[in-house]
Amino acid sequence: MALKSVSEELSGCTDAALINEWHAVAYSTDIEKGNILPLTLLGRDLILWRSDSGEVHAWDDLCIHRGARLSKGCIANDTVVCPYHGWRYDDTGSCVLIPAAPDEKPMKKAHAITHSVQEKYGFVWVTYGKPAKDIPPFPEWDDPEYQKVHCGPYTFRSGYRAVENFMDPSHFPFVHAGVNGIYDCPDPIPPYDVEMTENEGLVTSEVRVTQPYGDPREIPVTAYYAYKCLRPLVSYFKKRLVIQRPEDQHLGNEADRFCTFLTVQMVDEKTSIVRICCATNFDPQPTEAEVRRRQDIVYAQDSAIVDTQRPERIPVDLRQELHHRSDLLGQKYRKWLQQLEITYGVL
């Protein structure tokens, strides 16, 4: 019987489509100098830490010497110190000191297992592989007209079901009754288009819904959602808002938009962490606390239902669940996962 290597034993997910992808695993503000942040991505344990240069580093949570968890160690003099034998690794991952032989130069193989990292849109992104595409676009991030507010993190079970739910307006009147929809008068979902694009993934035409408190201003609006499923675990919508009551018209204008950029960190096949960034261009802007309070309510309502879905691993064979015309984006999403040959977290 062939023996597995340490790397294979600890690798977790092996799907190329997920390995060769950027994953948001933290907010930039989570990574403070002098601290080590442990996390798990796709079943593989990592650490994040920020060196004196300001760069964030992502390594396997593993000392190459005897496999101890570096997350139990500490940062000292801009190095990560293993808690077991005190081996020290610099910001390139190279071991620079073996206390048991302080006068010897550590061997070249004494190197942490490192991964590529980027900070973008206030998130820390990590990849295990070599992504063919950069982190997906979030146009409002660089637009000074928009206020950006990070919200979450929110824990879900299936990351794919969380993404699908994010792109599903037909649940609004029931899961978010009185906020994003009206329970006793749900909107019919008119036919809409879904197109697969080269750079932006799945892109929809606008979907119209009625929302009694459809944005942080807490006024009734008619909302027009345009979705983009940018990557298997990154999605986005831009919501055009039309204020319903004439007496509220002074609170906004035709240019008002509410955008959300959603990321999912798959911890393992049945545990995920959702992080979002909301972008609004209202005048006056809601406070950051108001935006977060509303999103906390909405995502708690979502997870309370989404986490009851069974099986937890989403079926990508469309014959395994029923689908309606109004679920067109969800159908296209599942089909896309299947075409990408993703097996991790799906049935």
JSON list of N, CA and C in Angstrom, two decimals, residues 52 103 194:
[
{"chain": "A", "resi": 52, "resn": "ASP", "atom": "N", "xyz": [6.32, 42.76, 10.05]},
{"chain": "A", "resi": 52, "resn": "ASP", "atom": "CA", "xyz": [6.61, 44.18, 10.26]},
{"chain": "A", "resi": 52, "resn": "ASP", "atom": "C", "xyz": [6.50, 44.98, 8.98]},
{"chain": "A", "resi": 103, "resn": "ASP", "atom": "N", "xyz": [24.16, 27.58, 16.51]},
{"chain": "A", "resi": 103, "resn": "ASP", "atom": "CA", "xyz": [25.27, 28.00, 15.67]},
{"chain": "A", "resi": 103, "resn": "ASP", "atom": "C", "xyz": [25.23, 27.38, 14.28]},
{"chain": "A", "resi": 194, "resn": "VAL", "atom": "N", "xyz": [-30.47, 34.84, -17.55]},
{"chain": "A", "resi": 194, "resn": "VAL", "atom": "CA", "xyz": [-29.18, 34.54, -16.93]},
{"chain": "A", "resi": 194, "resn": "VAL", "atom": "C", "xyz": [-28.20, 34.21, -18.05]}
]
